[in-house]
Coordinates of C-alpha atoms in Angstrom, one line a residue:
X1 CA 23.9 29.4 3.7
X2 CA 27.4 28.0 5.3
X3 CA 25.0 27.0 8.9
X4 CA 22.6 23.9 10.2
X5 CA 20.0 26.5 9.5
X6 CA 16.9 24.9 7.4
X7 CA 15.8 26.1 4.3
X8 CA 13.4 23.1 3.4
X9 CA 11.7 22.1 6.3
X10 CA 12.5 18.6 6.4
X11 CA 15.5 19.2 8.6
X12 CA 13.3 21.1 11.1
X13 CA 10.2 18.6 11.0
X14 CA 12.3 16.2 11.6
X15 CA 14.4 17.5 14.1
X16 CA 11.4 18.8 16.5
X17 CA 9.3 15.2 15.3
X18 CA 12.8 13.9 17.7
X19 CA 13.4 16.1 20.2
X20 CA 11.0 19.4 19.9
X21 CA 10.2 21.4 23.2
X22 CA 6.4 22.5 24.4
X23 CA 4.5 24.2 22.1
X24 CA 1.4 25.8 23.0
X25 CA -1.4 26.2 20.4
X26 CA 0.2 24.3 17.6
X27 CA -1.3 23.6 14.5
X28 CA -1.4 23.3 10.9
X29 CA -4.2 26.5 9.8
X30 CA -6.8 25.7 12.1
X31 CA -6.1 21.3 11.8
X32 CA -4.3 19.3 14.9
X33 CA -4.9 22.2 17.2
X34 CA -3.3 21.7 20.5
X35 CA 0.4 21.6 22.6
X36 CA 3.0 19.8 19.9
X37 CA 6.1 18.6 21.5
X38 CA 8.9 16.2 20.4
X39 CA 9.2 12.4 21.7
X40 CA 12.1 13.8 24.1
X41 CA 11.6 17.3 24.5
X42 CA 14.5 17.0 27.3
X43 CA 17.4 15.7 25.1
X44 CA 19.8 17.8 23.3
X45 CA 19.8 18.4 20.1
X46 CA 22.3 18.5 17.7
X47 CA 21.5 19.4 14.0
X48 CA 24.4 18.5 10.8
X49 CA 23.7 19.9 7.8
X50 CA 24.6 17.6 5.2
X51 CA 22.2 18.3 2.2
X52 CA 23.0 21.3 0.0
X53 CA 21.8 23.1 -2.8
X54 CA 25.0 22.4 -4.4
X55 CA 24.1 18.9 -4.3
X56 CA 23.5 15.6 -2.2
X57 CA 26.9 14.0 -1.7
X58 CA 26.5 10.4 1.0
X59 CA 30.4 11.3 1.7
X60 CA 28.7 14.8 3.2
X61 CA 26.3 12.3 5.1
X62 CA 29.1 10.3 6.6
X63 CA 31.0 13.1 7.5
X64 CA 28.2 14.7 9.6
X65 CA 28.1 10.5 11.0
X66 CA 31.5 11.4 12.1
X67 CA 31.2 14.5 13.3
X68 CA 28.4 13.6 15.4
X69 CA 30.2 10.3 16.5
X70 CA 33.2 12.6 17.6
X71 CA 30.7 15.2 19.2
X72 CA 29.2 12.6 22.0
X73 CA 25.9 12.1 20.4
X74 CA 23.8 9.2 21.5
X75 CA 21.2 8.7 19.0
X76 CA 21.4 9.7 15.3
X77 CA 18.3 10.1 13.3
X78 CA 18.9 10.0 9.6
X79 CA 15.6 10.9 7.4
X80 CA 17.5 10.0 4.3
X81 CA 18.5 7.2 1.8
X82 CA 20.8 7.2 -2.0
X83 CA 20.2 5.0 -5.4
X84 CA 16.8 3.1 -3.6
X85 CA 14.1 1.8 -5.9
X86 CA 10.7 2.8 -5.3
X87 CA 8.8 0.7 -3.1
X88 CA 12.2 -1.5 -1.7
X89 CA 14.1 -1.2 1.2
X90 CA 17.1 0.8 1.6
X91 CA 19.2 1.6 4.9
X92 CA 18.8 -2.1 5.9
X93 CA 22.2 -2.5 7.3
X94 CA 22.3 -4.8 10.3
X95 CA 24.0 -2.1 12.5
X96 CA 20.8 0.3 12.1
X97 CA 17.1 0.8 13.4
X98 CA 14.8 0.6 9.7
X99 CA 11.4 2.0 10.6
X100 CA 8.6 1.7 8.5
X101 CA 6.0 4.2 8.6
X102 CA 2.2 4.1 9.7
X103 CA -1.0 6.2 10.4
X104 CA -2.1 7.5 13.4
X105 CA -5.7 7.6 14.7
X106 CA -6.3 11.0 13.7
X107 CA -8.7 12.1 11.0
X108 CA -8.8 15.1 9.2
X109 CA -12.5 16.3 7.8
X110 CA -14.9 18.8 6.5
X111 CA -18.6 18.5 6.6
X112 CA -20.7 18.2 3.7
X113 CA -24.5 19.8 4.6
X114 CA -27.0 19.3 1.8
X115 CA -29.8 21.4 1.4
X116 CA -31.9 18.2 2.3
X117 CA -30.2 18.2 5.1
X118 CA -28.4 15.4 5.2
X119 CA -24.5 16.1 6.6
X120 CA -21.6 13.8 5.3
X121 CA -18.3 14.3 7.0
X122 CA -15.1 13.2 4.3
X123 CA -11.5 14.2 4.2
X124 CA -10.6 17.5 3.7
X125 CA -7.0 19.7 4.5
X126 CA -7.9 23.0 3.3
X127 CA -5.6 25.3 4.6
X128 CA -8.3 28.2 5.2
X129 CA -11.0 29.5 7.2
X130 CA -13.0 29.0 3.8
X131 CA -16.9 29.9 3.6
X132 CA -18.6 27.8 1.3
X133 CA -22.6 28.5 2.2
X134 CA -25.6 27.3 0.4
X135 CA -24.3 26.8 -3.5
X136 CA -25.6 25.1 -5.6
X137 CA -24.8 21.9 -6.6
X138 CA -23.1 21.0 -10.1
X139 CA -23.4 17.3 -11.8
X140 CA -22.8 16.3 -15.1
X141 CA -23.7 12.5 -15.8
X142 CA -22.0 12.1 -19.2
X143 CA -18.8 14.3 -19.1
X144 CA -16.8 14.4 -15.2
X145 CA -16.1 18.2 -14.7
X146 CA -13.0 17.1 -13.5
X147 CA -11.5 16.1 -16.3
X148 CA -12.9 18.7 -18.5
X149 CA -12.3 22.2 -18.9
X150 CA -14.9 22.1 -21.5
X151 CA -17.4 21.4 -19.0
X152 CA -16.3 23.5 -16.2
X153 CA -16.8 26.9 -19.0
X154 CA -19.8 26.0 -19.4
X155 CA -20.6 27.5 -15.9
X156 CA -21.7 30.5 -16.0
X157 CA -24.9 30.7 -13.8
X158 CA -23.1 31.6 -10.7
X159 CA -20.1 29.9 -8.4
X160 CA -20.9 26.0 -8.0
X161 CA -19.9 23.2 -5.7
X162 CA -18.6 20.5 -8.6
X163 CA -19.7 16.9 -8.1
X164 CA -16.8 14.5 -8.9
X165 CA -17.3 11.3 -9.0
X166 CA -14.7 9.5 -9.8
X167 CA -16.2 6.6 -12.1
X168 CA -11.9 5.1 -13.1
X169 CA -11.5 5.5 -8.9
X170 CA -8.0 7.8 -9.8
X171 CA -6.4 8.9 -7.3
X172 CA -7.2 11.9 -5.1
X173 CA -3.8 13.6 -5.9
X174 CA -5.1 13.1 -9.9
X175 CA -8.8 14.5 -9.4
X176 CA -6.8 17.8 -7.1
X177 CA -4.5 18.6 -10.0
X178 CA -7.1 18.1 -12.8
X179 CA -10.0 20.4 -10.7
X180 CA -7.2 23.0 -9.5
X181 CA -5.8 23.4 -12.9
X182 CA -9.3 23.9 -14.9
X183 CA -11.2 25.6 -12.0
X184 CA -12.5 29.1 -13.1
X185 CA -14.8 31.8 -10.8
X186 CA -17.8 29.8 -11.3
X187 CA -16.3 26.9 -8.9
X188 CA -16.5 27.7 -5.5
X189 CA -15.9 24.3 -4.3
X190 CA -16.1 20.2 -5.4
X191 CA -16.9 17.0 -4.0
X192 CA -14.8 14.3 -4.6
X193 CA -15.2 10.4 -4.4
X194 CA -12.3 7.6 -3.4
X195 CA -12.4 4.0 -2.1
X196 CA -8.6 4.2 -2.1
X197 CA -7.8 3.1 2.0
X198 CA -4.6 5.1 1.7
X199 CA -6.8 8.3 1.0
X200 CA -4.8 9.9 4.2
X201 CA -1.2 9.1 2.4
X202 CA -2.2 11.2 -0.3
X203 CA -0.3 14.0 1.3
X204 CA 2.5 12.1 1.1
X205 CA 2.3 12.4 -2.7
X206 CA 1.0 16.3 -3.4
X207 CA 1.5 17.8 0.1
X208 CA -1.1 20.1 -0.2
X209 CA -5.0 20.4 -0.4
X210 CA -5.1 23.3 -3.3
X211 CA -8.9 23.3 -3.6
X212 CA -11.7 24.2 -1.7
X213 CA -13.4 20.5 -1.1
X214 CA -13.9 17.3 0.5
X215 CA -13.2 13.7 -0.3
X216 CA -16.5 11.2 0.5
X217 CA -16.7 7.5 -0.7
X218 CA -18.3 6.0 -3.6
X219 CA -21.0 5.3 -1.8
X220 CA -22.1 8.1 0.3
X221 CA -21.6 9.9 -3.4
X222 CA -24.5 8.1 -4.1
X223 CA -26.6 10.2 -2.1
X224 CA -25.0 13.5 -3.5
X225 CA -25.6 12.8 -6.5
X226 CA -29.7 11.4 -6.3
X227 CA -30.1 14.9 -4.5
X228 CA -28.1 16.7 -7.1
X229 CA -30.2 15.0 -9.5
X230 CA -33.9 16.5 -8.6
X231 CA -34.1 19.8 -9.7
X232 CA -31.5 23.1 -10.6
X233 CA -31.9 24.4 -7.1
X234 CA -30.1 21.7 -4.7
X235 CA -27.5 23.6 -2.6
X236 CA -25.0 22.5 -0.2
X237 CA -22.6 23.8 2.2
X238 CA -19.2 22.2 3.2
X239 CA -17.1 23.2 7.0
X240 CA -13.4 22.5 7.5
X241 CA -10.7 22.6 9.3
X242 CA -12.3 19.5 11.6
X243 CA -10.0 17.1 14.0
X244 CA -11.1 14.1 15.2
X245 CA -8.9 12.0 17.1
X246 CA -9.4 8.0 18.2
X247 CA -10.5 7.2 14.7
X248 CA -10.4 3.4 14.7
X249 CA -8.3 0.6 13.0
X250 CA -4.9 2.5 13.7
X251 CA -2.6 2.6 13.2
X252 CA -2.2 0.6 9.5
X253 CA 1.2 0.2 7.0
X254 CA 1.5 3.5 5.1
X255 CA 0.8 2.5 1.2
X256 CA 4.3 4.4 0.2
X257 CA 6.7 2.8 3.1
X258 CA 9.4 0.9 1.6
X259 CA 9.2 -3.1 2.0
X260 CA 11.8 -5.3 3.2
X261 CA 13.9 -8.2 2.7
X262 CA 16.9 -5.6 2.9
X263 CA 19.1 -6.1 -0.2
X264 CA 22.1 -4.6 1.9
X265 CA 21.9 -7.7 4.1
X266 CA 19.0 -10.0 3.4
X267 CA 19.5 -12.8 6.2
X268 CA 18.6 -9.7 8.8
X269 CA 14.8 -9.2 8.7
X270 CA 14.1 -5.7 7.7
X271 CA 12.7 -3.3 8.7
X272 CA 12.7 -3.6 12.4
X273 CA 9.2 -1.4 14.0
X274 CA 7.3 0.6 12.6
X275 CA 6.0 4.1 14.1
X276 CA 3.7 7.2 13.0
X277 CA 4.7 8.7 9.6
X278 CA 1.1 9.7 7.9
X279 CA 0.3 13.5 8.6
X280 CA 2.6 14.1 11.5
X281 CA 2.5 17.5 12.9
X282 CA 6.0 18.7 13.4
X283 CA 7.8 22.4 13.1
X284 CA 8.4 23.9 9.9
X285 CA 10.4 26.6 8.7
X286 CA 8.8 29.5 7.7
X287 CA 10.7 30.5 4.7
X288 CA 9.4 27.4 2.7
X289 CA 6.1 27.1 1.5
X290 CA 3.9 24.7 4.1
X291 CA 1.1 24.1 1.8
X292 CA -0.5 25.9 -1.8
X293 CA -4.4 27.1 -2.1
X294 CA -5.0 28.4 -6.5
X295 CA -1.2 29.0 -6.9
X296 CA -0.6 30.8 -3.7
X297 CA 2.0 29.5 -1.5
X298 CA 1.3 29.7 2.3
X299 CA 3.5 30.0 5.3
X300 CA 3.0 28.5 8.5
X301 CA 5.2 28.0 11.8
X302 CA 3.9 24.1 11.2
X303 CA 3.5 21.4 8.4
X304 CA 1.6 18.1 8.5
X305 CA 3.3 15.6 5.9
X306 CA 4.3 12.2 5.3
X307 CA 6.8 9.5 5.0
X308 CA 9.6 7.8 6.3
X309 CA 11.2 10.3 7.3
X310 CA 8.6 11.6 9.8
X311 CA 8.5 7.9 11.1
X312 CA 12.1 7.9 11.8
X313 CA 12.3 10.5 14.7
X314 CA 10.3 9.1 16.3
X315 CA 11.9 5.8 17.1
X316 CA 15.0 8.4 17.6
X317 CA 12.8 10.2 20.2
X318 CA 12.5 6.5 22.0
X319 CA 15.8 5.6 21.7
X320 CA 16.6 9.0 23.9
X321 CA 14.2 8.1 26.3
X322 CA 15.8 5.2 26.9
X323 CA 19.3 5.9 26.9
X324 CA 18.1 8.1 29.5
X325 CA 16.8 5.7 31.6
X326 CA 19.2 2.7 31.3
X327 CA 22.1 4.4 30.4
X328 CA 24.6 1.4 30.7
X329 CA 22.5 -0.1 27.6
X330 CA 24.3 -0.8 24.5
X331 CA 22.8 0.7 21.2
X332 CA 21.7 -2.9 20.2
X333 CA 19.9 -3.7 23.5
X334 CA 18.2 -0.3 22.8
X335 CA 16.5 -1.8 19.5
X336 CA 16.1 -5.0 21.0
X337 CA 14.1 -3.6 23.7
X338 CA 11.5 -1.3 21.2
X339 CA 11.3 -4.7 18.7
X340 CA 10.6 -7.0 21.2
X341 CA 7.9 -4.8 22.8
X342 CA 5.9 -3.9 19.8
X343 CA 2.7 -4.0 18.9
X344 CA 1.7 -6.0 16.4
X345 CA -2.5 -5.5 16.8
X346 CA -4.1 -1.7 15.8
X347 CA -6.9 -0.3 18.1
X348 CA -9.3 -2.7 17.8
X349 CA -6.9 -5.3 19.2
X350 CA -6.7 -6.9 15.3
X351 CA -4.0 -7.4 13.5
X352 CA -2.5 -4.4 11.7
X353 CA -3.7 -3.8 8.3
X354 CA -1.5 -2.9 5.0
X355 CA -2.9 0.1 3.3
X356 CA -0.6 -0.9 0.3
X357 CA -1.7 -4.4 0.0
X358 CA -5.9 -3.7 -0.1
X359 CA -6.1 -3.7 3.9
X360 CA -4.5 -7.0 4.0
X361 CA -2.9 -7.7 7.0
X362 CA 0.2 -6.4 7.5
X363 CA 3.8 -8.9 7.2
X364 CA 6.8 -8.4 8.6
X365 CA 8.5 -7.5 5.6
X366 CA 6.2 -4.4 6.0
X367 CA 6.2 -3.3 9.6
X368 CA 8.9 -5.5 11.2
X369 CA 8.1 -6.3 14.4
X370 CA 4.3 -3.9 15.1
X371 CA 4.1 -0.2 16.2
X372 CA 6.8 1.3 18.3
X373 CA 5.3 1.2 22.0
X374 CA 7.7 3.4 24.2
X375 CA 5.9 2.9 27.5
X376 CA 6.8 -1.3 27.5
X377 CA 10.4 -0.6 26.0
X378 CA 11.7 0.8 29.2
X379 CA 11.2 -2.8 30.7
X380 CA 11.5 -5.5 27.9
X381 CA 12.4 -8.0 30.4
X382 CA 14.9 -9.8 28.1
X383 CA 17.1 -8.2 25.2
X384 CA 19.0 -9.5 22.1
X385 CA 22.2 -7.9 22.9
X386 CA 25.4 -7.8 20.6
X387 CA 29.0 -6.5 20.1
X388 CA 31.0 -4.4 17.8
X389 CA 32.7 -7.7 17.6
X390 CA 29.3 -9.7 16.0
X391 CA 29.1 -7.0 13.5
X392 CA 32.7 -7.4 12.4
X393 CA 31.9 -10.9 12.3
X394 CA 29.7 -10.4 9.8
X395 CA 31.4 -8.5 7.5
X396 CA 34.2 -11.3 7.7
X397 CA 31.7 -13.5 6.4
X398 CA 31.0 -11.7 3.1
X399 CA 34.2 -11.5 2.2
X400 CA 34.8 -8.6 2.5
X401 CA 38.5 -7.3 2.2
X402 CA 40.6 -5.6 5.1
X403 CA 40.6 -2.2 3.7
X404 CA 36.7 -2.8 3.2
X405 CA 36.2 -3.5 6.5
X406 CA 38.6 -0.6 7.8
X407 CA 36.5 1.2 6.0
X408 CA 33.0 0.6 8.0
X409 CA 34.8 -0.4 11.2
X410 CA 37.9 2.6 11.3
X411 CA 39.2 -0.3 13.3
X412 CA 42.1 -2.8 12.8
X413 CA 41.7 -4.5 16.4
X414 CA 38.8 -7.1 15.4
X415 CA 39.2 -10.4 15.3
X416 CA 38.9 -12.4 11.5
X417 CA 38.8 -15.4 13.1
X418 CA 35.2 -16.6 13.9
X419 CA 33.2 -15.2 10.8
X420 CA 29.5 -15.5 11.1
X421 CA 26.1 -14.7 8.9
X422 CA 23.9 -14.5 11.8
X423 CA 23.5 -12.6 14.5
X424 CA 22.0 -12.2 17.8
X425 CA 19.2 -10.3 16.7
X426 CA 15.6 -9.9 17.8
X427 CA 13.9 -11.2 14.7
X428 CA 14.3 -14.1 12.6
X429 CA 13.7 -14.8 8.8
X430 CA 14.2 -17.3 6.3
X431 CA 14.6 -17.4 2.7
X432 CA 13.6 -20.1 0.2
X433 CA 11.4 -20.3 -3.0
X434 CA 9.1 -23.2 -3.7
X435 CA 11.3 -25.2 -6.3
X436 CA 13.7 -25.7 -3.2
X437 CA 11.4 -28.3 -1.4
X438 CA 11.5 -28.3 2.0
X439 CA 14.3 -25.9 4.2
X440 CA 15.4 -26.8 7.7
X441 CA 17.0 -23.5 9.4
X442 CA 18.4 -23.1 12.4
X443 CA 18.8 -19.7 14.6
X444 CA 20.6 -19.3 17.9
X445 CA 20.3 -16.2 20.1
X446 CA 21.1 -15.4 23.4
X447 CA 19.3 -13.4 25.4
X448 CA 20.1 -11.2 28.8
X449 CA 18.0 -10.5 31.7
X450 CA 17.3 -6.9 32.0
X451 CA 14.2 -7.4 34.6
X452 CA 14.6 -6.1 38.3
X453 CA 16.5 -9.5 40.0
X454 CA 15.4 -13.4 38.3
X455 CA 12.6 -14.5 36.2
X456 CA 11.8 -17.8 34.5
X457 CA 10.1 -17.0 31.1
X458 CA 8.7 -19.4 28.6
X459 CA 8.5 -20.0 25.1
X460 CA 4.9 -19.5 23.4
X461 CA 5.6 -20.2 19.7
X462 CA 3.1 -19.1 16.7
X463 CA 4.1 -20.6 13.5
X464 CA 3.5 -19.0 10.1
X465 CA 1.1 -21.1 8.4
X466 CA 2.9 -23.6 6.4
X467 CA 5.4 -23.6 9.2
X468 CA 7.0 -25.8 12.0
X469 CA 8.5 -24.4 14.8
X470 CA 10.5 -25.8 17.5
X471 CA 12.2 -23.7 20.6
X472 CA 14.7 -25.0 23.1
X473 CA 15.3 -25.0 25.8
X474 CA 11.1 -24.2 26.3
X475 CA 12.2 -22.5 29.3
X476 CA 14.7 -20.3 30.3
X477 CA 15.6 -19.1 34.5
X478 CA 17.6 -16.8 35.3
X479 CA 19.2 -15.7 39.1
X480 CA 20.0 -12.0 38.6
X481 CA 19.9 -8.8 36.4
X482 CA 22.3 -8.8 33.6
X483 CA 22.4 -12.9 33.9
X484 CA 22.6 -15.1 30.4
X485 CA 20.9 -18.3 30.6

């Protein structure tokens, strides 16, 4: 189709993630229920089409870039990357917001009820108003029905709730595929067990919950499985389609989100904030399939999925609000001001967690500067600003030829003059490797009052361990709005 028009449903998720107007009653069969709206449901939206069936050309990505440029548009949200490695950084070009994705203090659930009456609530996304009341309870000790289709034929004394549990600790995705793709009429349902801490970005990876169950820990399985264990006749029910929001340590680092240094430019620290990209409710298109119970595929108004890509639009979203309320601000004082006002702590007020690195917490590297807080962007006090001129500056610096540089600039009138690798940029880093002994580096920034008339402000340094750190001037005054030092 020659149009903008979606036929995917990343474009639209994306798009309304950005910029989507009021929706009442959204949600994603029965999960997330509630009014859905975009981070600036006031702004315009534009929408290029650059991905085709045909194929996936980057010169159709940088002529909808120019298109857009020559249309007026303030804020471009691109939900896309060529020839990246799994697990490393792309789009980490110095010119550019790189947002790495997180969770969100949402939780999806069922309820387990066994017949002892003991309830457990676990994950669960079914995509139904399923009924699963009072079955019994299947558990074999020496053979995982899971991974068996042997075991699961031998079921033949009426639909079962299968007990998986997960001895290797696979992942959830794994355990889904192997119980969807051997389950016969005698499995009504199955409880499965993961310690994974990423168990919420395993939409990320098979965007759908295909089977009739809910995901419990190893240790709560424990208790399933001494019931189970009794006698033939212990039953169990299981509810869905449950939301629970202000679940606690969120947001964390998404397990899939790409990590920095970026290889396009490593002496910038990538990426820059990070913002919600784990199950984010956003439009769909109803012509693509929004999620897949036993082989059927279902259609819904609205998705919940993951990635970069949802984590993206949002700092877009921000970006609008901004330009909206400090229009004179130059794209770079736009980042400056959502890096410099992030948030580093989750909330508990502790430091953000990595769900990719076994809840460590989080580096830089991972989540640049903390989660995206809009509210404290619109007055950062002080920004990092810069000029088309420090970006040429850089590429003088690489060596870049002239017709190189004419290329990314479409600009002869810079000046080659005064080449420089750094740049006036809200974030510092610093590479070395330990054969190098000690490494002395220098930054200089400049910074601009953006605060309502003067303000003194003063440095309050917190080294990385193994570190020393030294700031001057310790104090910087200034008389007026828009004043340097």
């Amino acid at each position: 189709m020659n149009s903008a028009r979606d036929t995917r449903g990343h474009g639209t998720h994306t798009s309304s993630t950005a910029a989507g107007n009021y929706v009442a009653e959204a949600s994603y069969f029965g999960y997330a229920t509630g009014t859905a709206r975009g981070v600036a449901p006031r702004a315009r939206l534009a929408v290029y089409k650059v991905l085709w069936e045909e194929g996936l050309y980057a010169s159709d990505v940088l002529a909808g870039m120019d298109a857009a440029v020559s249309d007026g548009v303030d804020v471009l949200s691109i939900s896309m990357g060529f020839g990246y490695e799994i697990g490393r950084l792309h789009n980490g070009n110095p010119w550019v917001v790189t947002v790495a994705a997180g969770s969100v203090d949402r939780w999806f659930s069922g309820t387990l009820t066994l017949g002892n009456g003991l309830t457990i609530t676990g994950w669960s996304m079914l995509p139904a108003r399923a009924i699963v009341k009072n079955v019994g309870l299947y558990y074999n000790e020496t053979m995982s029905p899971c991974d068996s289709a042997e075991t699961l034929a031998t079921l033949n004394s009426g639909p079962k709730i299968v007990i998986c549990e997960n001895k290797q600790q696979l992942l959830v995705s794994d355990l889904m595929r192997s119980i969807n793709s051997f389950s016969t009429q005698s499995v009504a349902a199955a409880i499965f067990a993961s310690d994974w801490p990423e168990v919420d970005d395993y939409y990320f990876e098979y965007n759908s919950f295909p089977f009739p169950g809910v995901v419990i820990s190893s240790e709560d399985m424990k208790s399933v499985i001494e019931y189970a264990k009794l006698d033939f006749t212990s039953r169990a029910s299981i509810s869905f389609q449950e939301t629970t929001v202000g679940t606690t340590r969120a947001p964390a680092v998404s397990s899939y989100t790409s990590r920095g240094p970026s290889r396009a430019y490593p002496r910038i620290l990538k990426p820059d904030v990070m913002a919600p990209g784990t199950l984010v409710l956003a439009s769909w298109t109803p012509v693509s399939s929004a999620s897949l119970v036993r082989g059927v595929s279902l259609a819904s108004d609205f998705n919940i999925i993951s990635g970069t890509s949802m984590a993206c639009p949002h700092v877009a979203g921000v970006a609008a609000l901004l330009k909206g309320v400090h229009p004179t601000w130059s794209p770079t004082a736009i980042r400056s001001a959502m890096m410099t006002t992030a948030n580093p702590l989750d909330n508990t007020l502790s430091p953000i967690r990595d769900n990719g690195y076994n809840l460590a917490v989080a580096t830089p590297i991972a989540m640049g500067a903390g989660q995206i807080d809009p509210n404290r962007a619109l007055d950062p006090g002080l920004v990092y600003d810069a000029t088309p001129q420090d970006y040429a500056n850089i590429l003088y610096s690489v060596n870049f030829t002239a017709s190189q540089i004419m290329t990314i600039t479409r600009s002869n009138g810079y000046n080659c003059s005064n080449p420089s690798s750094d740049l006036n940029y809200p974030s510092f880093i610093a590479l070395y490797n330990d054969e190098a002994g000690a490494l002395v580096h220098k930054f200089e920034r400049t910074v601009t009052n953006v605060g309502y008339g003067g303000g003194t402000y003063k440095a309050n340094v917190t080294a990385p361990e193994g570190t020393t750190v030294t700031v001057s001037p310790k104090t910087l005054v200034f008389g007026r709005t828009g004043s340097t030092p």
